[in-house]
Coordinates of C-alpha atoms in Angstrom, one line a residue:
X138 CA -26.9 136.6 131.6
X139 CA -24.0 136.8 134.0
X140 CA -21.5 137.6 130.9
X141 CA -23.9 140.3 129.9
X142 CA -24.1 142.0 133.2
X143 CA -20.1 141.8 133.7
X144 CA -19.7 143.1 130.1
X145 CA -22.1 146.1 130.7
X146 CA -20.4 147.0 133.9
X147 CA -17.0 146.9 132.4
X148 CA -18.0 148.9 129.4
X149 CA -19.3 151.7 131.6
X150 CA -15.8 152.1 133.1
X151 CA -13.8 151.8 129.9
X152 CA -13.1 154.3 127.1
X153 CA -11.1 153.2 124.2
X154 CA -8.4 155.6 123.1
X155 CA -7.2 153.5 120.3
X156 CA -3.5 153.2 121.5
X157 CA -0.9 154.6 123.6
X158 CA 1.8 157.3 123.6
X159 CA 5.2 156.1 122.2
X160 CA 6.8 158.5 124.7
X161 CA 5.1 157.2 127.8
X162 CA 8.0 155.4 129.9
X163 CA 5.7 154.2 132.6
X164 CA 4.6 151.4 130.3
X165 CA 8.3 150.2 129.6
X166 CA 10.1 147.5 131.5
X167 CA 13.0 148.4 133.4
X168 CA 15.3 146.3 131.4
X169 CA 14.0 148.0 128.3
X170 CA 14.4 151.5 129.5
X171 CA 18.0 152.0 128.1
X172 CA 16.8 151.2 124.7
X173 CA 13.8 153.7 125.1
X174 CA 16.3 156.3 126.3
X175 CA 18.5 155.8 123.2
X176 CA 15.3 156.0 121.1
X177 CA 14.3 159.3 122.8
X178 CA 17.9 160.7 122.0
X179 CA 17.5 159.8 118.3
X180 CA 20.5 157.4 118.7
X181 CA 18.4 154.2 118.0
X182 CA 15.6 153.8 115.4
X183 CA 13.1 151.6 117.4
X184 CA 11.2 152.3 120.6
X185 CA 11.2 149.8 123.3
X186 CA 8.2 147.2 123.4
X187 CA 5.7 148.4 126.1
X188 CA 4.4 146.2 128.9
X189 CA 1.1 144.8 127.7
X190 CA -1.9 143.5 129.6
X191 CA -2.9 139.8 130.2
X192 CA -6.1 138.5 128.9
X193 CA -8.3 136.3 131.1
X194 CA -11.6 135.0 129.8
X195 CA -14.3 132.3 130.1
X196 CA -16.7 130.9 127.4
X197 CA -19.7 128.6 127.0
X198 CA -20.6 126.7 123.9
X199 CA -21.7 123.7 122.0
X200 CA -19.5 120.6 122.3
X201 CA -19.9 117.6 119.9
X202 CA -17.7 114.6 119.2
X203 CA -17.0 113.4 115.6
X204 CA -16.7 109.6 115.8
X205 CA -18.8 106.5 115.1
X206 CA -22.0 107.6 116.8
X207 CA -24.3 110.4 115.7
X208 CA -23.8 113.3 118.1
X209 CA -26.5 115.1 120.0
X210 CA -25.8 118.9 119.5
X211 CA -27.0 120.7 122.7
X212 CA -25.4 119.4 125.6
X213 CA -24.3 121.0 129.0
X214 CA -22.3 122.0 130.9
X215 CA -19.7 123.1 128.5
X216 CA -17.3 125.9 129.6
X217 CA -13.7 126.9 129.2
X218 CA -11.5 129.4 131.0
X219 CA -8.0 130.7 129.6
X220 CA -5.3 133.1 130.1
X221 CA -3.6 134.8 127.1
X222 CA -0.4 136.8 126.7
X223 CA 0.9 138.6 123.5
X224 CA 4.6 138.0 122.7
X225 CA 4.3 140.5 119.8
X226 CA 1.8 142.4 117.7
X227 CA 0.8 139.2 115.8
X228 CA 1.8 136.2 118.1
X229 CA 0.5 135.3 121.4
X230 CA 0.3 132.2 123.7
X231 CA -2.9 131.0 125.3
X232 CA -3.4 128.4 128.2
X233 CA -6.9 127.2 128.1
X234 CA -8.8 124.5 130.3
X235 CA -12.0 122.9 128.7
X236 CA -14.6 121.1 130.7
X237 CA -17.4 119.5 128.3
X238 CA -20.1 117.0 128.1
X239 CA -20.7 115.1 124.9
X240 CA -23.8 112.9 124.1
X241 CA -24.5 110.8 121.0
X242 CA -27.3 108.4 119.9
X243 CA -27.4 106.4 116.7
X244 CA -30.5 106.4 114.6
X245 CA -29.5 103.2 112.7
X246 CA -29.5 99.7 114.4
X247 CA -26.4 97.7 115.0
X248 CA -25.9 94.0 115.6
X249 CA -22.1 93.1 115.3
X250 CA -21.1 94.1 118.7
X251 CA -19.6 90.9 119.8
X252 CA -16.3 92.5 120.6
X253 CA -17.6 95.7 122.3
X254 CA -17.7 94.7 126.0
X255 CA -20.2 97.4 127.1
X256 CA -22.9 95.6 125.5
X257 CA -21.8 92.2 126.5
X258 CA -19.2 91.1 129.3
X259 CA -19.4 94.4 131.0
X260 CA -23.0 93.6 131.8
X261 CA -24.2 91.1 134.5
X262 CA -24.9 87.6 133.1
X263 CA -28.7 87.4 132.2
X264 CA -28.5 91.2 131.5
X265 CA -26.6 91.1 128.4
X266 CA -27.5 91.6 124.6
X267 CA -27.3 88.6 122.4
X268 CA -25.0 89.0 119.4
X269 CA -23.5 87.0 116.7
X270 CA -20.1 85.4 117.8
X271 CA -17.2 84.4 115.6
X272 CA -18.7 80.9 115.4
X273 CA -22.1 82.1 114.0
X274 CA -23.9 81.4 117.2
X275 CA -26.2 83.9 118.8
X276 CA -25.0 84.2 122.5
X277 CA -24.3 86.5 125.3
X278 CA -20.7 85.3 125.8
X279 CA -21.7 83.4 129.0
X280 CA -23.0 80.2 127.3
X281 CA -26.5 81.6 126.8
X282 CA -27.9 81.2 123.3
X283 CA -31.2 82.4 121.6
X284 CA -32.5 82.4 118.2
X285 CA -32.5 86.1 117.2
X286 CA -29.9 88.8 117.5
X287 CA -30.7 91.7 119.9
X288 CA -30.3 94.9 118.1
X289 CA -28.8 98.0 119.9
X290 CA -28.7 101.6 119.1
X291 CA -25.2 102.9 119.9
X292 CA -25.2 105.8 122.4
X293 CA -22.9 107.4 124.8
X294 CA -22.2 110.2 127.3
X295 CA -18.7 111.4 127.6
X296 CA -17.1 113.8 130.1
X297 CA -14.2 115.5 128.5
X298 CA -11.6 117.5 130.0
X299 CA -8.4 119.1 128.4
X300 CA -5.6 121.6 129.2
X301 CA -3.9 122.9 126.1
X302 CA -1.0 125.6 125.3
X303 CA -2.0 127.4 122.1
X304 CA -0.2 129.8 119.7
X305 CA -2.5 132.2 118.2
X306 CA -1.8 134.6 115.2
X307 CA -3.8 137.8 114.7
X308 CA -4.5 138.2 111.1
X309 CA -5.8 141.8 110.8
X310 CA -4.4 144.2 113.5
X311 CA -1.5 145.4 111.1
X312 CA -3.4 147.8 109.1
X313 CA -2.1 150.3 106.3
X314 CA -5.2 152.5 105.7
X315 CA -6.9 152.5 109.2
X316 CA -5.7 153.5 112.7
X317 CA -7.2 150.5 114.5
X318 CA -10.1 148.1 114.4
X319 CA -12.7 146.9 116.8
X320 CA -13.0 143.4 115.1
X321 CA -9.9 140.9 115.6
X322 CA -9.4 137.9 113.5
X323 CA -7.4 135.1 114.8
X324 CA -6.4 131.6 114.2
X325 CA -3.9 129.1 115.9
X326 CA -3.2 125.6 117.1
X327 CA -1.9 124.0 120.2
X328 CA -0.9 120.9 122.0
X329 CA -2.0 119.6 125.3
X330 CA -3.6 116.5 127.2
X331 CA -7.1 115.3 127.2
X332 CA -8.8 113.2 129.9
X333 CA -12.3 111.5 129.1
X334 CA -14.6 109.2 130.8
X335 CA -17.4 107.5 128.6
X336 CA -20.4 105.7 129.6
X337 CA -23.5 104.2 127.9
X338 CA -27.1 103.8 128.4
X339 CA -27.7 100.1 128.1
X340 CA -30.0 99.2 131.1
X341 CA -33.2 100.7 132.2
X342 CA -34.1 101.8 135.8
X343 CA -34.9 98.2 136.7
X344 CA -31.4 97.0 135.6
X345 CA -32.9 95.3 132.3
X346 CA -31.6 95.8 128.9
X347 CA -33.5 97.7 126.2
X348 CA -33.5 94.7 123.8
X349 CA -37.3 94.6 123.6
X350 CA -37.6 98.2 122.8
X351 CA -34.5 98.2 120.5
X352 CA -35.8 95.3 118.4
X353 CA -39.2 96.6 118.1
X354 CA -37.9 100.2 117.0
X355 CA -35.4 98.5 114.6
X356 CA -38.2 96.5 113.1
X357 CA -40.7 99.5 112.9
X358 CA -38.2 101.6 111.0
X359 CA -36.4 98.9 108.9
X360 CA -33.3 99.2 111.0
X361 CA -33.3 103.1 110.8
X362 CA -31.9 105.5 108.2
X363 CA -31.4 109.2 107.3
X364 CA -35.2 109.8 106.4
X365 CA -36.6 108.4 109.7
X366 CA -33.9 109.6 111.9
X367 CA -36.1 112.0 113.8
X368 CA -38.7 109.4 114.4
X369 CA -36.3 106.9 115.4
X370 CA -34.6 109.0 118.0
X371 CA -37.9 110.3 119.4
X372 CA -38.9 106.7 119.9
X373 CA -35.6 105.7 121.6
X374 CA -35.6 108.7 123.9
X375 CA -39.2 107.7 124.9
X376 CA -38.2 104.2 125.7
X377 CA -34.9 104.9 127.4
X378 CA -34.1 106.7 130.8
X379 CA -31.3 109.3 131.0
X380 CA -29.0 107.4 133.2
X381 CA -25.8 106.4 131.5
X382 CA -24.9 103.7 134.0
X383 CA -22.7 101.3 132.0
X384 CA -18.9 102.2 131.3
X385 CA -18.1 102.3 127.6
X386 CA -15.3 100.4 126.1
X387 CA -12.1 101.9 126.9
X388 CA -8.4 101.4 126.5
X389 CA -8.1 99.7 129.9
X390 CA -4.5 99.1 131.1
X391 CA -3.1 100.2 127.8
X392 CA -3.2 103.8 128.5
X393 CA -2.6 106.0 131.3
X394 CA -5.5 106.7 133.5
X395 CA -6.2 109.6 136.1
X396 CA -8.9 108.1 138.3
X397 CA -11.6 106.8 136.1
X398 CA -10.5 109.0 133.2
X399 CA -8.4 108.0 130.1
X400 CA -5.5 110.3 129.4
X401 CA -4.5 110.9 125.8
X402 CA -2.1 113.6 124.2
X403 CA -4.2 115.9 121.8
X404 CA -3.6 118.6 119.3
X405 CA -6.0 121.5 118.4
X406 CA -6.7 124.0 115.6
X407 CA -9.0 127.1 115.9
X408 CA -10.5 130.0 114.3
X409 CA -12.1 133.1 116.0
X410 CA -13.4 136.6 115.8
X411 CA -13.2 139.0 118.8
X412 CA -15.2 142.3 119.1
X413 CA -13.7 144.9 121.3
X414 CA -16.3 146.5 123.7
X415 CA -13.6 148.7 125.3
X416 CA -10.0 148.9 126.2
X417 CA -10.2 146.1 128.8
X418 CA -13.2 143.9 127.4
X419 CA -14.1 142.1 124.4
X420 CA -16.3 139.2 123.3
X421 CA -15.3 136.3 121.1
X422 CA -16.7 133.7 118.9
X423 CA -14.6 130.8 118.3
X424 CA -14.4 127.3 117.0
X425 CA -12.0 124.9 118.2
X426 CA -11.4 121.3 116.9
X427 CA -9.3 118.8 118.7
X428 CA -7.6 115.7 117.4
X429 CA -6.9 112.8 119.7
X430 CA -5.2 109.4 118.7
X431 CA -8.0 107.4 120.3
X432 CA -11.3 105.9 118.8
X433 CA -13.3 105.4 122.1
X434 CA -14.3 108.8 123.0
X435 CA -17.8 107.9 121.8
X436 CA -17.4 104.3 123.4
X437 CA -17.5 102.7 119.8
X438 CA -14.9 101.5 117.4
X439 CA -16.3 98.4 115.6
X440 CA -17.6 98.0 112.1
X441 CA -20.7 96.0 111.2
X442 CA -18.6 93.8 109.0
X443 CA -17.4 91.0 109.0
X444 CA -20.3 89.7 111.0
X445 CA -19.2 88.1 114.2
X446 CA -15.5 89.2 113.8
X447 CA -15.9 92.9 113.5
X448 CA -13.0 95.2 112.1
X449 CA -12.0 98.4 113.6
X450 CA -13.5 101.5 112.2
X451 CA -11.0 103.6 109.9
X452 CA -10.7 107.0 111.9
X453 CA -9.8 108.2 115.2
X454 CA -12.4 110.3 117.1
X455 CA -12.2 114.0 117.5
X456 CA -14.2 116.7 119.2
X457 CA -15.3 120.3 118.5
X458 CA -16.1 123.2 120.8
X459 CA -17.9 126.3 119.4
X460 CA -18.0 129.0 121.8
X461 CA -19.1 132.5 122.8
X462 CA -16.6 134.0 125.4
X463 CA -16.1 137.1 127.5
X464 CA -12.6 138.3 127.9
X465 CA -11.0 140.9 130.3
X466 CA -7.6 142.6 129.9
X467 CA -5.8 142.8 133.3
X468 CA -2.7 144.7 134.5
X469 CA -1.5 148.2 135.6
X470 CA 0.9 150.5 133.9
X471 CA 0.4 148.4 130.6
X472 CA -1.1 149.0 127.3
X473 CA -3.8 146.8 126.0
X474 CA -2.7 143.4 124.6
X475 CA -0.5 144.0 121.6
X476 CA -2.6 142.0 119.2
X477 CA -5.2 145.0 119.5
X478 CA -2.8 147.6 118.5
X479 CA -1.6 148.6 115.1
X480 CA 2.2 148.7 115.1
X481 CA 2.0 151.1 112.2
X482 CA 0.2 153.8 114.2
X483 CA 3.4 155.6 115.3
X484 CA 5.2 155.3 112.0
X485 CA 2.4 156.9 110.1
X486 CA 1.7 159.4 112.7
X487 CA 5.4 160.6 112.7
X488 CA 5.5 160.8 108.9
X489 CA 2.3 162.8 108.7
X490 CA 3.1 165.0 111.9
X491 CA 6.8 164.7 112.9
X492 CA 7.3 165.0 116.6
X493 CA 10.3 163.1 117.3
X494 CA 12.0 162.9 114.0
X495 CA 15.3 164.6 113.6
X496 CA 14.9 166.7 110.6
X497 CA 17.9 168.1 108.7
X498 CA 18.2 172.0 108.5
X499 CA 16.6 173.3 105.3
X500 CA 19.0 174.5 102.5
X501 CA 17.5 177.2 100.4
X502 CA 19.6 178.0 97.4
X503 CA 20.4 181.6 96.3
X504 CA 22.3 181.0 93.0
X505 CA 22.8 184.8 92.1
X506 CA 23.6 185.7 95.7
X507 CA 21.3 188.7 95.7
X508 CA 19.6 187.6 99.0
X509 CA 16.4 186.4 97.8
X510 CA 16.1 182.4 97.6
X511 CA 15.7 180.9 94.1
X512 CA 12.2 179.6 95.0
X513 CA 11.1 183.2 95.3
X514 CA 13.4 184.9 92.9
X515 CA 11.9 186.5 89.9
X516 CA 15.4 187.4 88.3
X517 CA 17.4 184.4 88.9
X518 CA 20.7 185.7 87.2
X519 CA 20.8 189.3 88.7
X520 CA 24.5 190.5 88.3
X521 CA 26.7 190.7 91.3
X522 CA 26.5 194.0 93.2
X523 CA 23.2 194.9 92.0
X524 CA 20.7 195.9 94.6
X525 CA 17.4 194.2 94.1
X526 CA 13.7 194.5 95.6
X527 CA 12.0 191.8 97.7
X528 CA 11.3 189.9 94.6
X529 CA 15.0 189.7 93.6
X530 CA 14.6 192.1 90.6
X531 CA 17.4 194.7 90.2
X532 CA 16.2 198.1 91.2
X533 CA 15.5 200.7 88.4
X534 CA 14.7 204.0 90.2
X535 CA 13.9 206.1 87.1
X536 CA 12.1 203.4 85.5
X537 CA 14.2 203.7 82.2
X538 CA 14.9 200.1 81.7
X539 CA 18.4 200.2 82.8
X540 CA 19.2 198.8 86.3
X541 CA 20.6 201.2 88.8
X542 CA 23.8 199.3 89.0
X543 CA 24.4 200.1 85.3
X544 CA 22.6 203.4 84.9
X545 CA 25.0 206.5 84.5
X546 CA 22.2 208.7 84.9
X547 CA 20.4 207.5 87.9
X548 CA 17.5 209.8 87.6
X549 CA 16.5 210.3 83.9
X550 CA 13.6 212.7 83.5
X551 CA 10.7 211.2 81.7
X552 CA 10.9 213.6 78.9
X553 CA 14.4 212.6 78.2
X554 CA 13.6 208.9 77.9
X555 CA 14.0 206.6 76.0
X556 CA 17.6 206.1 77.2
X557 CA 20.8 204.6 75.6
X558 CA 22.4 201.4 77.0
X559 CA 24.2 203.4 79.7
X560 CA 20.9 204.7 80.9
X561 CA 21.6 208.4 79.6
X562 CA 18.5 210.1 78.0
X563 CA 18.4 212.9 75.2
X564 CA 16.5 215.7 76.5
X565 CA 14.6 217.9 73.9
X566 CA 15.7 221.6 73.9
X567 CA 13.8 224.0 76.2
X568 CA 10.8 225.9 74.7
X569 CA 12.1 229.3 75.8
X570 CA 9.2 231.5 74.9
X571 CA 6.7 229.1 75.9
X572 CA 8.2 228.6 79.3
X573 CA 8.3 232.2 79.9
X574 CA 4.7 232.7 78.9
X575 CA 3.6 229.5 80.9
X576 CA 1.8 230.0 84.2
X577 CA 4.0 229.7 87.3
X578 CA 2.0 226.5 88.5
X579 CA 2.4 224.6 85.1
X580 CA 6.3 225.3 85.2
X581 CA 6.6 223.3 88.4
X582 CA 8.3 219.9 87.9
X583 CA 6.2 216.7 88.2
X584 CA 8.8 214.0 87.7
X585 CA 10.2 213.8 91.1
X586 CA 11.8 210.4 91.9
X587 CA 10.7 208.1 94.8
X588 CA 12.9 207.5 97.9
X589 CA 13.4 203.7 99.1
X590 CA 14.0 202.7 102.6
X591 CA 15.1 199.6 103.9
X592 CA 12.5 197.3 105.7
X593 CA 11.9 198.5 109.3
X594 CA 14.4 201.5 109.0
X595 CA 13.9 205.3 108.7
X596 CA 17.6 206.0 107.9
X597 CA 18.4 208.0 104.7
X598 CA 20.7 205.6 102.7
X599 CA 23.2 206.8 100.1
X600 CA 20.9 206.0 97.2
X601 CA 17.9 208.0 99.1
X602 CA 20.3 211.1 99.5
X603 CA 21.0 211.1 95.8
X604 CA 17.2 211.0 95.0
X605 CA 16.5 214.0 97.6
X606 CA 19.5 215.9 96.2
X607 CA 17.8 215.8 92.9
X608 CA 14.6 216.8 94.3
X609 CA 16.4 219.7 96.0
X610 CA 18.0 220.8 92.6
X611 CA 14.7 221.0 91.0
X612 CA 13.2 223.0 93.9
X613 CA 16.1 225.5 93.8
X614 CA 15.6 225.9 90.1
X615 CA 11.9 226.6 90.7
X616 CA 11.5 228.6 93.8
X617 CA 8.0 229.2 93.5
X618 CA 7.2 225.4 93.7
X619 CA 6.5 223.3 96.6
X620 CA 6.1 219.3 97.2
X621 CA 4.4 216.8 99.2
X622 CA 6.1 213.6 100.7
X623 CA 3.6 210.6 100.5
X624 CA 4.2 207.4 102.6
X625 CA 2.0 204.4 102.6
X626 CA 1.9 202.5 106.0
X627 CA 0.1 199.6 106.8
X628 CA -3.0 199.6 109.4
X629 CA -0.9 199.0 112.4
X630 CA 0.1 201.7 114.8
X631 CA 3.8 200.6 114.4
X632 CA 3.7 200.7 110.6
X633 CA 2.1 204.4 110.7
X634 CA 4.7 205.4 113.2
X635 CA 7.7 204.2 111.0
X636 CA 6.1 205.9 108.1
X637 CA 5.9 209.2 110.0
X638 CA 9.4 208.9 110.9
X639 CA 10.6 208.4 107.4
X640 CA 8.6 211.5 106.1
X641 CA 10.3 213.5 108.9
X642 CA 13.9 212.1 108.0
X643 CA 13.3 213.0 104.3
X644 CA 12.0 216.4 105.1
X645 CA 14.7 217.1 107.5
X646 CA 17.3 216.1 105.0
X647 CA 15.9 218.6 102.5
X648 CA 15.7 221.3 105.0
X649 CA 19.0 220.8 106.8
X650 CA 21.3 219.4 104.2
X651 CA 19.7 221.0 100.9
X652 CA 18.5 224.3 102.2
X653 CA 15.0 224.1 101.3
X654 CA 12.6 226.1 103.1
X655 CA 10.4 224.0 105.3
X656 CA 7.1 225.7 104.3
X657 CA 7.6 224.4 100.8
X658 CA 7.5 220.9 102.0
X659 CA 4.2 219.1 103.3
X660 CA 3.9 215.3 104.3
X661 CA 1.0 213.0 103.9
X662 CA 0.4 209.2 105.0
X663 CA -2.1 207.1 103.1
X664 CA -2.7 203.7 104.7
X665 CA -2.2 201.0 102.0
X666 CA -1.8 203.4 99.2
X667 CA 1.4 202.0 98.0
X668 CA 4.6 200.1 98.8
X669 CA 5.2 200.7 102.7
X670 CA 9.0 201.0 102.2
X671 CA 8.7 203.8 99.6
X672 CA 8.2 207.7 99.9
X673 CA 6.7 209.1 96.8
X674 CA 7.3 212.9 95.9
X675 CA 4.5 214.8 94.2
X676 CA 4.3 218.5 93.2
X677 CA 1.7 220.8 94.9

């Protein structure tokens, strides 16, 4: 309940942003700032490692001892506390303290316990269990004998503490197809030291043995077994108190002690899954198994054979702690622990949307040198010196198929086409009589050329002057004819103003330079009616 309340409060204050800014120098240690400076200046490829938070946590869980006595699964109190620090995006160190209580109760009866002092010599004379000695007699190792062996059911209560330093490896935070994950999978191992004190329940509240109860239960269930285990344990718990008053067999003076606790070095392996609830809080499910070179954590190390002179059991004891933990990340001016971050985030982000990358200046090839890059050039092999349009195609003002740069007759009337290789046409002889009889309107020319202007300019170029001179010659040859200058601006006011200046410039050239009467020339603007840089000339 306390874990749930703390978690709810922390979640309410946290918002996970999924990472950190690579450009935030406030999370960089002072000694790493030179590297960050070089990175920002594009002189070094790698940003400095950010300062990351510490994780502190606590857990509760199920503690069991794997030994020679059947364990009880639900014991308490069992808890741990730890502090963890990431050394990189994958590896981290954790210092953990564990305090747990393990219990066990066998459901099979034993009688070859002569070498186990907890059931014999550790008890007062007269309150000992009778077992078979090496000489085959049934005695209490104090000179007292009887005809039948007392059965015992091995049991224990062990208080275990350990302190271990563990190396943890995060298995799934380096992700190639996703920004981040709220699920962390980790595994690891560690070394440390274990303290334990084990006691057995050998005497009842009156200081007497359970020999009578044990013998009755052993006889009732034929010494016990897997099929009767639940009934055996039920009867045993009903017959016994819960006071573990007798010291179990221990290593005595052969091993270091701290107070009443035996000390042994230990090693652990673990596997866990953590679920992120926010940037500063997560919960973890973990299973940790600890190995210790000692066979007396459960207070029992003797086999049932050979009778009277028991051999040691084969394996050492170990213990397991399966837990649910609540962890908090602490620290200011720091990113969350690196094992929660994906180190590929920055690389992928920069590749997709470059912000820091030094990109080379783009090179746009123009093989024919006409001013239009090859990517957009519709005529990639335009001869040198030939003027082109915006698509890189050579200009052909009169549309006779010969580009202007090779056309010896720049304006060839339509009726004189087709033309020869030099752009010179062959005009048909005039129909004298028909021309004289034709109405004046039908005699006016209709094949006036267009005038092109440079983009954004209203100045009359030399080519445009040549076009206007041709127009003027036709007007002078037909004094009764008049023309209209047509421009095609875009919808913007600026484009319309530019179109009007071009119309005025063309009209002024015809009036001032070519001597055409101003009343023979009208102007017209049509938005979107044609090329915005072209002025067409039509007969009225």
